Amino acid sequence: MVKKELTESEIAECIPDLWQPLTDAQRDYLAQNFSIQKYKKNETIYCEGETPMYLMCLLSGKVKIYKDGVGGRCQIIRVIKDKEYFAYRAYFAEENFVTAAAAFEPCTICFIPMKVIVALIQENSDLAMFFIKQLSKDLGISDERTVNLTQKHIRGRLAESLLFLRDTYGVEEDDCTLSIYLSREDLANLSNMTTSNAIRTLSNFAAENLIIIDGRKIKLIDMEKLKKISKIG
């Protein structure tokens, strides 16, 4: 892990939500414990069963949170976007990681020791409220996705995942190409289906002129119909 000397303004730009509620003394303390790590595409960030030690914030790139399931199948639980915090729930729960994390693409992550975060929370109620809100939002998203991925049929699940990726990472300048290029396996793991089912359903969506597939690039052409399929399930 690289202990990178950044100015306070640079750190504030990296973690604005965390930085803003702190006092000057607390910011000095945080700046002394701020480090940065770069990861290559598909590189593991942490593993299931490891002991959590750091709050992580994604500064650039894209990250998947996943869990290995029955028969070696993987389920992608969450995807992380820029300036989003992760890897801290298990520490607060006083347990080891129940998931793993890996880089979808080259990424840069900041690390802050959880002991530092706890010390700051104990001194700063605004920071405590920030984490309560973040955990509450994450729980709500998790609850909704659990229902979607277990009760919807294959077409509904895949449409849901495409819309979820659009909402999370946005689209390119053409306003329709997803700003993330997933392998068919990752898309299947995000949608709780086999890779063969994901490939077949994508092809059906393309034949119905709902999407255009160009390698790993996916263009969402008919948003209204995708939303309808997602809701119908």
PDB file of C-alpha atoms in Angstrom:
ATOM      1  CA  MET A   1       0.000   0.000   0.000  1.00  0.00           C
ATOM      2  CA  VAL A   2       1.304   3.424  -0.982  1.00  0.00           C
ATOM      3  CA  LYS A   3       1.319   6.179   1.639  1.00  0.00           C
ATOM      4  CA  LYS A   4       0.837   9.093  -0.688  1.00  0.00           C
ATOM      5  CA  GLU A   5       1.448  12.627   0.516  1.00  0.00           C
ATOM      6  CA  LEU A   6      -1.451  14.702  -0.752  1.00  0.00           C
ATOM      7  CA  THR A   7      -2.469  18.231   0.102  1.00  0.00           C
ATOM      8  CA  GLU A   8      -5.617  18.668   2.153  1.00  0.00           C
ATOM      9  CA  SER A   9      -7.419  20.059  -0.896  1.00  0.00           C
ATOM     10  CA  GLU A  10      -6.472  16.930  -2.882  1.00  0.00           C
ATOM     11  CA  ILE A  11      -7.749  14.659  -0.121  1.00  0.00           C
ATOM     12  CA  ALA A  12     -10.927  16.731   0.151  1.00  0.00           C
ATOM     13  CA  GLU A  13     -11.467  16.219  -3.577  1.00  0.00           C
ATOM     14  CA  CYS A  14     -10.959  12.454  -3.187  1.00  0.00           C
ATOM     15  CA  ILE A  15     -13.377  11.969  -0.280  1.00  0.00           C
ATOM     16  CA  PRO A  16     -15.643  15.049  -0.110  1.00  0.00           C
ATOM     17  CA  ASP A  17     -18.488  13.423   1.856  1.00  0.00           C
ATOM     18  CA  LEU A  18     -16.107  12.141   4.507  1.00  0.00           C
ATOM     19  CA  TRP A  19     -13.980  15.279   4.639  1.00  0.00           C
ATOM     20  CA  GLN A  20     -16.677  17.928   4.844  1.00  0.00           C
ATOM     21  CA  PRO A  21     -18.065  17.254   8.368  1.00  0.00           C
ATOM     22  CA  LEU A  22     -14.628  17.084  10.033  1.00  0.00           C
ATOM     23  CA  THR A  23     -12.960  19.767  12.121  1.00  0.00           C
ATOM     24  CA  ASP A  24      -9.492  21.026  11.178  1.00  0.00           C
ATOM     25  CA  ALA A  25      -7.858  18.812  13.809  1.00  0.00           C
ATOM     26  CA  GLN A  26      -9.804  15.775  12.591  1.00  0.00           C
ATOM     27  CA  ARG A  27      -8.800  16.515   9.002  1.00  0.00           C
ATOM     28  CA  ASP A  28      -5.140  16.624  10.027  1.00  0.00           C
ATOM     29  CA  TYR A  29      -5.556  13.233  11.729  1.00  0.00           C
ATOM     30  CA  LEU A  30      -7.253  11.741   8.675  1.00  0.00           C
ATOM     31  CA  ALA A  31      -4.619  13.160   6.304  1.00  0.00           C
ATOM     32  CA  GLN A  32      -1.895  11.389   8.309  1.00  0.00           C
ATOM     33  CA  ASN A  33      -3.635   8.042   7.780  1.00  0.00           C
ATOM     34  CA  PHE A  34      -4.620   8.358   4.122  1.00  0.00           C
ATOM     35  CA  SER A  35      -3.102   5.903   1.636  1.00  0.00           C
ATOM     36  CA  ILE A  36      -3.718   4.963  -1.987  1.00  0.00           C
ATOM     37  CA  GLN A  37      -3.514   1.669  -3.852  1.00  0.00           C
ATOM     38  CA  LYS A  38      -3.862   0.929  -7.568  1.00  0.00           C
ATOM     39  CA  TYR A  39      -5.310  -2.316  -8.918  1.00  0.00           C
ATOM     40  CA  LYS A  40      -5.178  -3.962 -12.319  1.00  0.00           C
ATOM     41  CA  LYS A  41      -8.205  -5.272 -14.190  1.00  0.00           C
ATOM     42  CA  ASN A  42      -9.650  -8.381 -12.471  1.00  0.00           C
ATOM     43  CA  GLU A  43      -7.242  -8.044  -9.533  1.00  0.00           C
ATOM     44  CA  THR A  44      -8.677  -9.062  -6.159  1.00  0.00           C
ATOM     45  CA  ILE A  45      -9.080  -6.245  -3.631  1.00  0.00           C
ATOM     46  CA  TYR A  46     -10.150  -8.353  -0.668  1.00  0.00           C
ATOM     47  CA  CYS A  47     -11.270 -11.956  -0.178  1.00  0.00           C
ATOM     48  CA  GLU A  48     -14.166 -13.589   1.578  1.00  0.00           C
ATOM     49  CA  GLY A  49     -13.164 -14.590   5.109  1.00  0.00           C
ATOM     50  CA  GLU A  50     -10.482 -11.926   5.520  1.00  0.00           C
ATOM     51  CA  THR A  51     -10.542  -9.596   8.511  1.00  0.00           C
ATOM     52  CA  PRO A  52     -11.641  -6.060   7.552  1.00  0.00           C
ATOM     53  CA  MET A  53      -9.154  -3.365   8.486  1.00  0.00           C
ATOM     54  CA  TYR A  54      -9.780  -0.425   6.153  1.00  0.00           C
ATOM     55  CA  LEU A  55     -12.519   1.807   4.890  1.00  0.00           C
ATOM     56  CA  MET A  56     -12.129   1.915   1.106  1.00  0.00           C
ATOM     57  CA  CYS A  57     -13.222   4.629  -1.306  1.00  0.00           C
ATOM     58  CA  LEU A  58     -13.089   4.111  -5.054  1.00  0.00           C
ATOM     59  CA  LEU A  59     -11.336   7.113  -6.606  1.00  0.00           C
ATOM     60  CA  SER A  60     -11.409   5.889 -10.215  1.00  0.00           C
ATOM     61  CA  GLY A  61     -12.412   2.755 -12.079  1.00  0.00           C
ATOM     62  CA  LYS A  62     -15.138   0.203 -11.322  1.00  0.00           C
ATOM     63  CA  VAL A  63     -15.338  -2.520  -8.652  1.00  0.00           C
ATOM     64  CA  LYS A  64     -17.577  -5.546  -8.148  1.00  0.00           C
ATOM     65  CA  ILE A  65     -18.581  -6.999  -4.776  1.00  0.00           C
ATOM     66  CA  TYR A  66     -19.338 -10.701  -5.191  1.00  0.00           C
ATOM     67  CA  LYS A  67     -19.817 -13.992  -3.406  1.00  0.00           C
ATOM     68  CA  ASP A  68     -18.979 -17.503  -4.556  1.00  0.00           C
ATOM     69  CA  GLY A  69     -22.053 -19.707  -4.489  1.00  0.00           C
ATOM     70  CA  VAL A  70     -23.016 -23.332  -4.959  1.00  0.00           C
ATOM     71  CA  GLY A  71     -21.179 -25.248  -7.673  1.00  0.00           C
ATOM     72  CA  GLY A  72     -18.548 -22.563  -8.144  1.00  0.00           C
ATOM     73  CA  ARG A  73     -21.058 -20.044  -9.474  1.00  0.00           C
ATOM     74  CA  CYS A  74     -20.418 -16.434  -8.547  1.00  0.00           C
ATOM     75  CA  GLN A  75     -23.076 -13.876  -7.641  1.00  0.00           C
ATOM     76  CA  ILE A  76     -22.274 -10.184  -8.027  1.00  0.00           C
ATOM     77  CA  ILE A  77     -23.885  -8.490  -5.033  1.00  0.00           C
ATOM     78  CA  ARG A  78     -23.067  -4.833  -5.718  1.00  0.00           C
ATOM     79  CA  VAL A  79     -21.070  -2.658  -8.081  1.00  0.00           C
ATOM     80  CA  ILE A  80     -19.088   0.327  -6.834  1.00  0.00           C
ATOM     81  CA  LYS A  81     -18.738   3.657  -8.619  1.00  0.00           C
ATOM     82  CA  ASP A  82     -16.485   6.706  -8.198  1.00  0.00           C
ATOM     83  CA  LYS A  83     -16.369   8.315  -4.739  1.00  0.00           C
ATOM     84  CA  GLU A  84     -18.334   5.423  -3.220  1.00  0.00           C
ATOM     85  CA  TYR A  85     -17.273   3.878   0.110  1.00  0.00           C
ATOM     86  CA  PHE A  86     -17.173   0.143   0.728  1.00  0.00           C
ATOM     87  CA  ALA A  87     -15.588  -2.670   2.782  1.00  0.00           C
ATOM     88  CA  TYR A  88     -16.603  -1.220   6.161  1.00  0.00           C
ATOM     89  CA  ARG A  89     -19.860  -3.038   7.035  1.00  0.00           C
ATOM     90  CA  ALA A  90     -18.110  -6.190   8.248  1.00  0.00           C
ATOM     91  CA  TYR A  91     -15.898  -4.189  10.602  1.00  0.00           C
ATOM     92  CA  PHE A  92     -18.906  -2.529  12.245  1.00  0.00           C
ATOM     93  CA  ALA A  93     -20.572  -5.950  12.486  1.00  0.00           C
ATOM     94  CA  GLU A  94     -17.415  -7.370  14.128  1.00  0.00           C
ATOM     95  CA  GLU A  95     -17.123 -10.166  11.588  1.00  0.00           C
ATOM     96  CA  ASN A  96     -14.915 -11.180   8.681  1.00  0.00           C
ATOM     97  CA  PHE A  97     -15.812 -10.322   5.098  1.00  0.00           C
ATOM     98  CA  VAL A  98     -18.743 -12.387   3.801  1.00  0.00           C
ATOM     99  CA  THR A  99     -18.063 -11.184   0.246  1.00  0.00           C
ATOM    100  CA  ALA A 100     -15.047 -10.519  -1.961  1.00  0.00           C
ATOM    101  CA  ALA A 101     -14.162  -7.534  -4.152  1.00  0.00           C
ATOM    102  CA  ALA A 102     -12.298  -7.268  -7.447  1.00  0.00           C
ATOM    103  CA  ALA A 103     -11.593  -4.624 -10.078  1.00  0.00           C
ATOM    104  CA  PHE A 104     -13.813  -4.636 -13.174  1.00  0.00           C
ATOM    105  CA  GLU A 105     -11.140  -2.429 -14.767  1.00  0.00           C
ATOM    106  CA  PRO A 106      -7.939  -0.659 -13.593  1.00  0.00           C
ATOM    107  CA  CYS A 107      -8.843   1.350 -10.527  1.00  0.00           C
ATOM    108  CA  THR A 108      -7.457   3.535  -7.755  1.00  0.00           C
ATOM    109  CA  ILE A 109      -8.681   3.148  -4.183  1.00  0.00           C
ATOM    110  CA  CYS A 110      -7.982   5.095  -1.025  1.00  0.00           C
ATOM    111  CA  PHE A 111      -7.584   3.239   2.262  1.00  0.00           C
ATOM    112  CA  ILE A 112      -8.258   4.618   5.740  1.00  0.00           C
ATOM    113  CA  PRO A 113      -7.792   2.356   8.791  1.00  0.00           C
ATOM    114  CA  MET A 114     -11.142   1.540  10.376  1.00  0.00           C
ATOM    115  CA  LYS A 115      -9.697   2.354  13.808  1.00  0.00           C
ATOM    116  CA  VAL A 116      -9.201   5.909  12.529  1.00  0.00           C
ATOM    117  CA  ILE A 117     -12.780   6.024  11.232  1.00  0.00           C
ATOM    118  CA  VAL A 118     -14.168   4.776  14.549  1.00  0.00           C
ATOM    119  CA  ALA A 119     -12.151   7.377  16.475  1.00  0.00           C
ATOM    120  CA  LEU A 120     -13.537  10.122  14.218  1.00  0.00           C
ATOM    121  CA  ILE A 121     -17.099   8.836  14.520  1.00  0.00           C
ATOM    122  CA  GLN A 122     -16.857   8.893  18.301  1.00  0.00           C
ATOM    123  CA  GLU A 123     -15.894  12.572  18.140  1.00  0.00           C
ATOM    124  CA  ASN A 124     -18.155  13.691  15.303  1.00  0.00           C
ATOM    125  CA  SER A 125     -21.898  12.972  15.257  1.00  0.00           C
ATOM    126  CA  ASP A 126     -22.270  14.335  11.702  1.00  0.00           C
ATOM    127  CA  LEU A 127     -19.807  11.723  10.464  1.00  0.00           C
ATOM    128  CA  ALA A 128     -21.683   9.030  12.389  1.00  0.00           C
ATOM    129  CA  MET A 129     -24.914  10.079  10.664  1.00  0.00           C
ATOM    130  CA  PHE A 130     -23.168   9.929   7.295  1.00  0.00           C
ATOM    131  CA  PHE A 131     -22.328   6.241   7.818  1.00  0.00           C
ATOM    132  CA  ILE A 132     -25.793   5.447   9.176  1.00  0.00           C
ATOM    133  CA  LYS A 133     -27.307   6.939   6.019  1.00  0.00           C
ATOM    134  CA  GLN A 134     -24.857   5.079   3.757  1.00  0.00           C
ATOM    135  CA  LEU A 135     -25.541   1.730   5.430  1.00  0.00           C
ATOM    136  CA  SER A 136     -29.291   2.378   5.264  1.00  0.00           C
ATOM    137  CA  LYS A 137     -29.135   3.183   1.533  1.00  0.00           C
ATOM    138  CA  ASP A 138     -27.015   0.095   0.841  1.00  0.00           C
ATOM    139  CA  LEU A 139     -29.460  -2.096   2.775  1.00  0.00           C
ATOM    140  CA  GLY A 140     -32.389  -0.715   0.797  1.00  0.00           C
ATOM    141  CA  ILE A 141     -30.644  -1.374  -2.523  1.00  0.00           C
ATOM    142  CA  SER A 142     -29.691  -4.871  -1.368  1.00  0.00           C
ATOM    143  CA  ASP A 143     -33.262  -5.683  -0.298  1.00  0.00           C
ATOM    144  CA  GLU A 144     -34.679  -4.500  -3.622  1.00  0.00           C
ATOM    145  CA  ARG A 145     -32.144  -6.431  -5.691  1.00  0.00           C
ATOM    146  CA  THR A 146     -32.727  -9.593  -3.645  1.00  0.00           C
ATOM    147  CA  VAL A 147     -36.417  -9.516  -4.561  1.00  0.00           C
ATOM    148  CA  ASN A 148     -35.700  -8.670  -8.191  1.00  0.00           C
ATOM    149  CA  LEU A 149     -33.130 -11.435  -8.659  1.00  0.00           C
ATOM    150  CA  THR A 150     -35.173 -14.155  -6.961  1.00  0.00           C
ATOM    151  CA  GLN A 151     -38.725 -13.439  -8.123  1.00  0.00           C
ATOM    152  CA  LYS A 152     -38.284 -12.192 -11.687  1.00  0.00           C
ATOM    153  CA  HIS A 153     -37.902 -14.434 -14.716  1.00  0.00           C
ATOM    154  CA  ILE A 154     -34.724 -14.408 -16.820  1.00  0.00           C
ATOM    155  CA  ARG A 155     -35.827 -11.604 -19.174  1.00  0.00           C
ATOM    156  CA  GLY A 156     -36.863  -9.411 -16.270  1.00  0.00           C
ATOM    157  CA  ARG A 157     -33.617 -10.047 -14.406  1.00  0.00           C
ATOM    158  CA  LEU A 158     -31.435  -9.195 -17.379  1.00  0.00           C
ATOM    159  CA  ALA A 159     -33.420  -6.058 -18.204  1.00  0.00           C
ATOM    160  CA  GLU A 160     -33.166  -5.054 -14.543  1.00  0.00           C
ATOM    161  CA  SER A 161     -29.376  -5.514 -14.612  1.00  0.00           C
ATOM    162  CA  LEU A 162     -28.954  -3.436 -17.777  1.00  0.00           C
ATOM    163  CA  LEU A 163     -30.989  -0.608 -16.237  1.00  0.00           C
ATOM    164  CA  PHE A 164     -29.087  -0.982 -12.959  1.00  0.00           C
ATOM    165  CA  LEU A 165     -25.767  -0.581 -14.780  1.00  0.00           C
ATOM    166  CA  ARG A 166     -27.081   2.466 -16.606  1.00  0.00           C
ATOM    167  CA  ASP A 167     -28.234   4.059 -13.346  1.00  0.00           C
ATOM    168  CA  THR A 168     -24.912   3.250 -11.638  1.00  0.00           C
ATOM    169  CA  TYR A 169     -22.312   4.043 -14.298  1.00  0.00           C
ATOM    170  CA  GLY A 170     -24.240   6.098 -16.812  1.00  0.00           C
ATOM    171  CA  VAL A 171     -23.842   6.084 -20.587  1.00  0.00           C
ATOM    172  CA  GLU A 172     -21.330   7.397 -23.107  1.00  0.00           C
ATOM    173  CA  GLU A 173     -21.714  10.527 -25.238  1.00  0.00           C
ATOM    174  CA  ASP A 174     -24.178   8.821 -27.568  1.00  0.00           C
ATOM    175  CA  ASP A 175     -26.580   8.634 -24.583  1.00  0.00           C
ATOM    176  CA  CYS A 176     -27.208   4.915 -25.035  1.00  0.00           C
ATOM    177  CA  THR A 177     -23.946   2.903 -24.746  1.00  0.00           C
ATOM    178  CA  LEU A 178     -23.358   1.651 -21.209  1.00  0.00           C
ATOM    179  CA  SER A 179     -20.175   3.117 -19.681  1.00  0.00           C
ATOM    180  CA  ILE A 180     -19.032  -0.307 -18.524  1.00  0.00           C
ATOM    181  CA  TYR A 181     -17.984  -3.232 -20.693  1.00  0.00           C
ATOM    182  CA  LEU A 182     -18.834  -6.472 -18.905  1.00  0.00           C
ATOM    183  CA  SER A 183     -18.002  -9.989 -19.952  1.00  0.00           C
ATOM    184  CA  ARG A 184     -21.040 -12.187 -20.549  1.00  0.00           C
ATOM    185  CA  GLU A 185     -20.065 -14.131 -17.430  1.00  0.00           C
ATOM    186  CA  ASP A 186     -20.062 -10.996 -15.260  1.00  0.00           C
ATOM    187  CA  LEU A 187     -23.405  -9.914 -16.695  1.00  0.00           C
ATOM    188  CA  ALA A 188     -24.805 -13.363 -15.913  1.00  0.00           C
ATOM    189  CA  ASN A 189     -23.393 -13.222 -12.384  1.00  0.00           C
ATOM    190  CA  LEU A 190     -25.003  -9.822 -11.887  1.00  0.00           C
ATOM    191  CA  SER A 191     -28.342 -11.181 -13.131  1.00  0.00           C
ATOM    192  CA  ASN A 192     -28.380 -14.473 -11.197  1.00  0.00           C
ATOM    193  CA  MET A 193     -28.386 -16.684 -14.278  1.00  0.00           C
ATOM    194  CA  THR A 194     -26.080 -18.963 -16.227  1.00  0.00           C
ATOM    195  CA  THR A 195     -23.756 -17.490 -18.844  1.00  0.00           C
ATOM    196  CA  SER A 196     -25.559 -19.389 -21.619  1.00  0.00           C
ATOM    197  CA  ASN A 197     -28.913 -17.930 -20.528  1.00  0.00           C
ATOM    198  CA  ALA A 198     -27.419 -14.426 -20.436  1.00  0.00           C
ATOM    199  CA  ILE A 199     -26.017 -14.816 -23.966  1.00  0.00           C
ATOM    200  CA  ARG A 200     -29.308 -16.185 -25.307  1.00  0.00           C
ATOM    201  CA  THR A 201     -31.409 -13.469 -23.636  1.00  0.00           C
ATOM    202  CA  LEU A 202     -29.075 -10.714 -24.847  1.00  0.00           C
ATOM    203  CA  SER A 203     -29.419 -12.076 -28.370  1.00  0.00           C
ATOM    204  CA  ASN A 204     -33.203 -12.068 -28.012  1.00  0.00           C
ATOM    205  CA  PHE A 205     -33.144  -8.453 -26.813  1.00  0.00           C
ATOM    206  CA  ALA A 206     -30.983  -7.531 -29.805  1.00  0.00           C
ATOM    207  CA  ALA A 207     -33.347  -9.340 -32.202  1.00  0.00           C
ATOM    208  CA  GLU A 208     -36.245  -7.376 -30.690  1.00  0.00           C
ATOM    209  CA  ASN A 209     -34.329  -4.102 -31.282  1.00  0.00           C
ATOM    210  CA  LEU A 210     -34.188  -3.352 -27.561  1.00  0.00           C
ATOM    211  CA  ILE A 211     -30.380  -3.230 -27.541  1.00  0.00           C
ATOM    212  CA  ILE A 212     -27.428  -3.270 -29.938  1.00  0.00           C
ATOM    213  CA  ILE A 213     -24.457  -5.499 -29.086  1.00  0.00           C
ATOM    214  CA  ASP A 214     -20.953  -4.610 -30.262  1.00  0.00           C
ATOM    215  CA  GLY A 215     -18.514  -6.973 -28.560  1.00  0.00           C
ATOM    216  CA  ARG A 216     -18.699  -6.033 -24.880  1.00  0.00           C
ATOM    217  CA  LYS A 217     -20.382  -2.729 -25.670  1.00  0.00           C
ATOM    218  CA  ILE A 218     -24.139  -2.703 -25.126  1.00  0.00           C
ATOM    219  CA  LYS A 219     -26.363   0.092 -26.414  1.00  0.00           C
ATOM    220  CA  LEU A 220     -29.778   0.468 -24.808  1.00  0.00           C
ATOM    221  CA  ILE A 221     -32.077   1.423 -27.680  1.00  0.00           C
ATOM    222  CA  ASP A 222     -35.592   1.046 -26.283  1.00  0.00           C
ATOM    223  CA  MET A 223     -35.532   2.116 -22.641  1.00  0.00           C
ATOM    224  CA  GLU A 224     -39.318   2.044 -22.232  1.00  0.00           C
ATOM    225  CA  LYS A 225     -39.630  -1.570 -23.324  1.00  0.00           C
ATOM    226  CA  LEU A 226     -36.670  -2.592 -21.141  1.00  0.00           C
ATOM    227  CA  LYS A 227     -38.323  -0.905 -18.157  1.00  0.00           C
ATOM    228  CA  LYS A 228     -41.581  -2.681 -18.945  1.00  0.00           C
ATOM    229  CA  ILE A 229     -39.839  -6.065 -19.186  1.00  0.00           C
ATOM    230  CA  SER A 230     -38.023  -5.341 -15.931  1.00  0.00           C
ATOM    231  CA  LYS A 231     -41.270  -4.527 -14.108  1.00  0.00           C
ATOM    232  CA  ILE A 232     -43.190  -7.457 -15.545  1.00  0.00           C
ATOM    233  CA  GLY A 233     -40.364  -9.769 -14.534  1.00  0.00           C
TER     234      GLY A 233
END
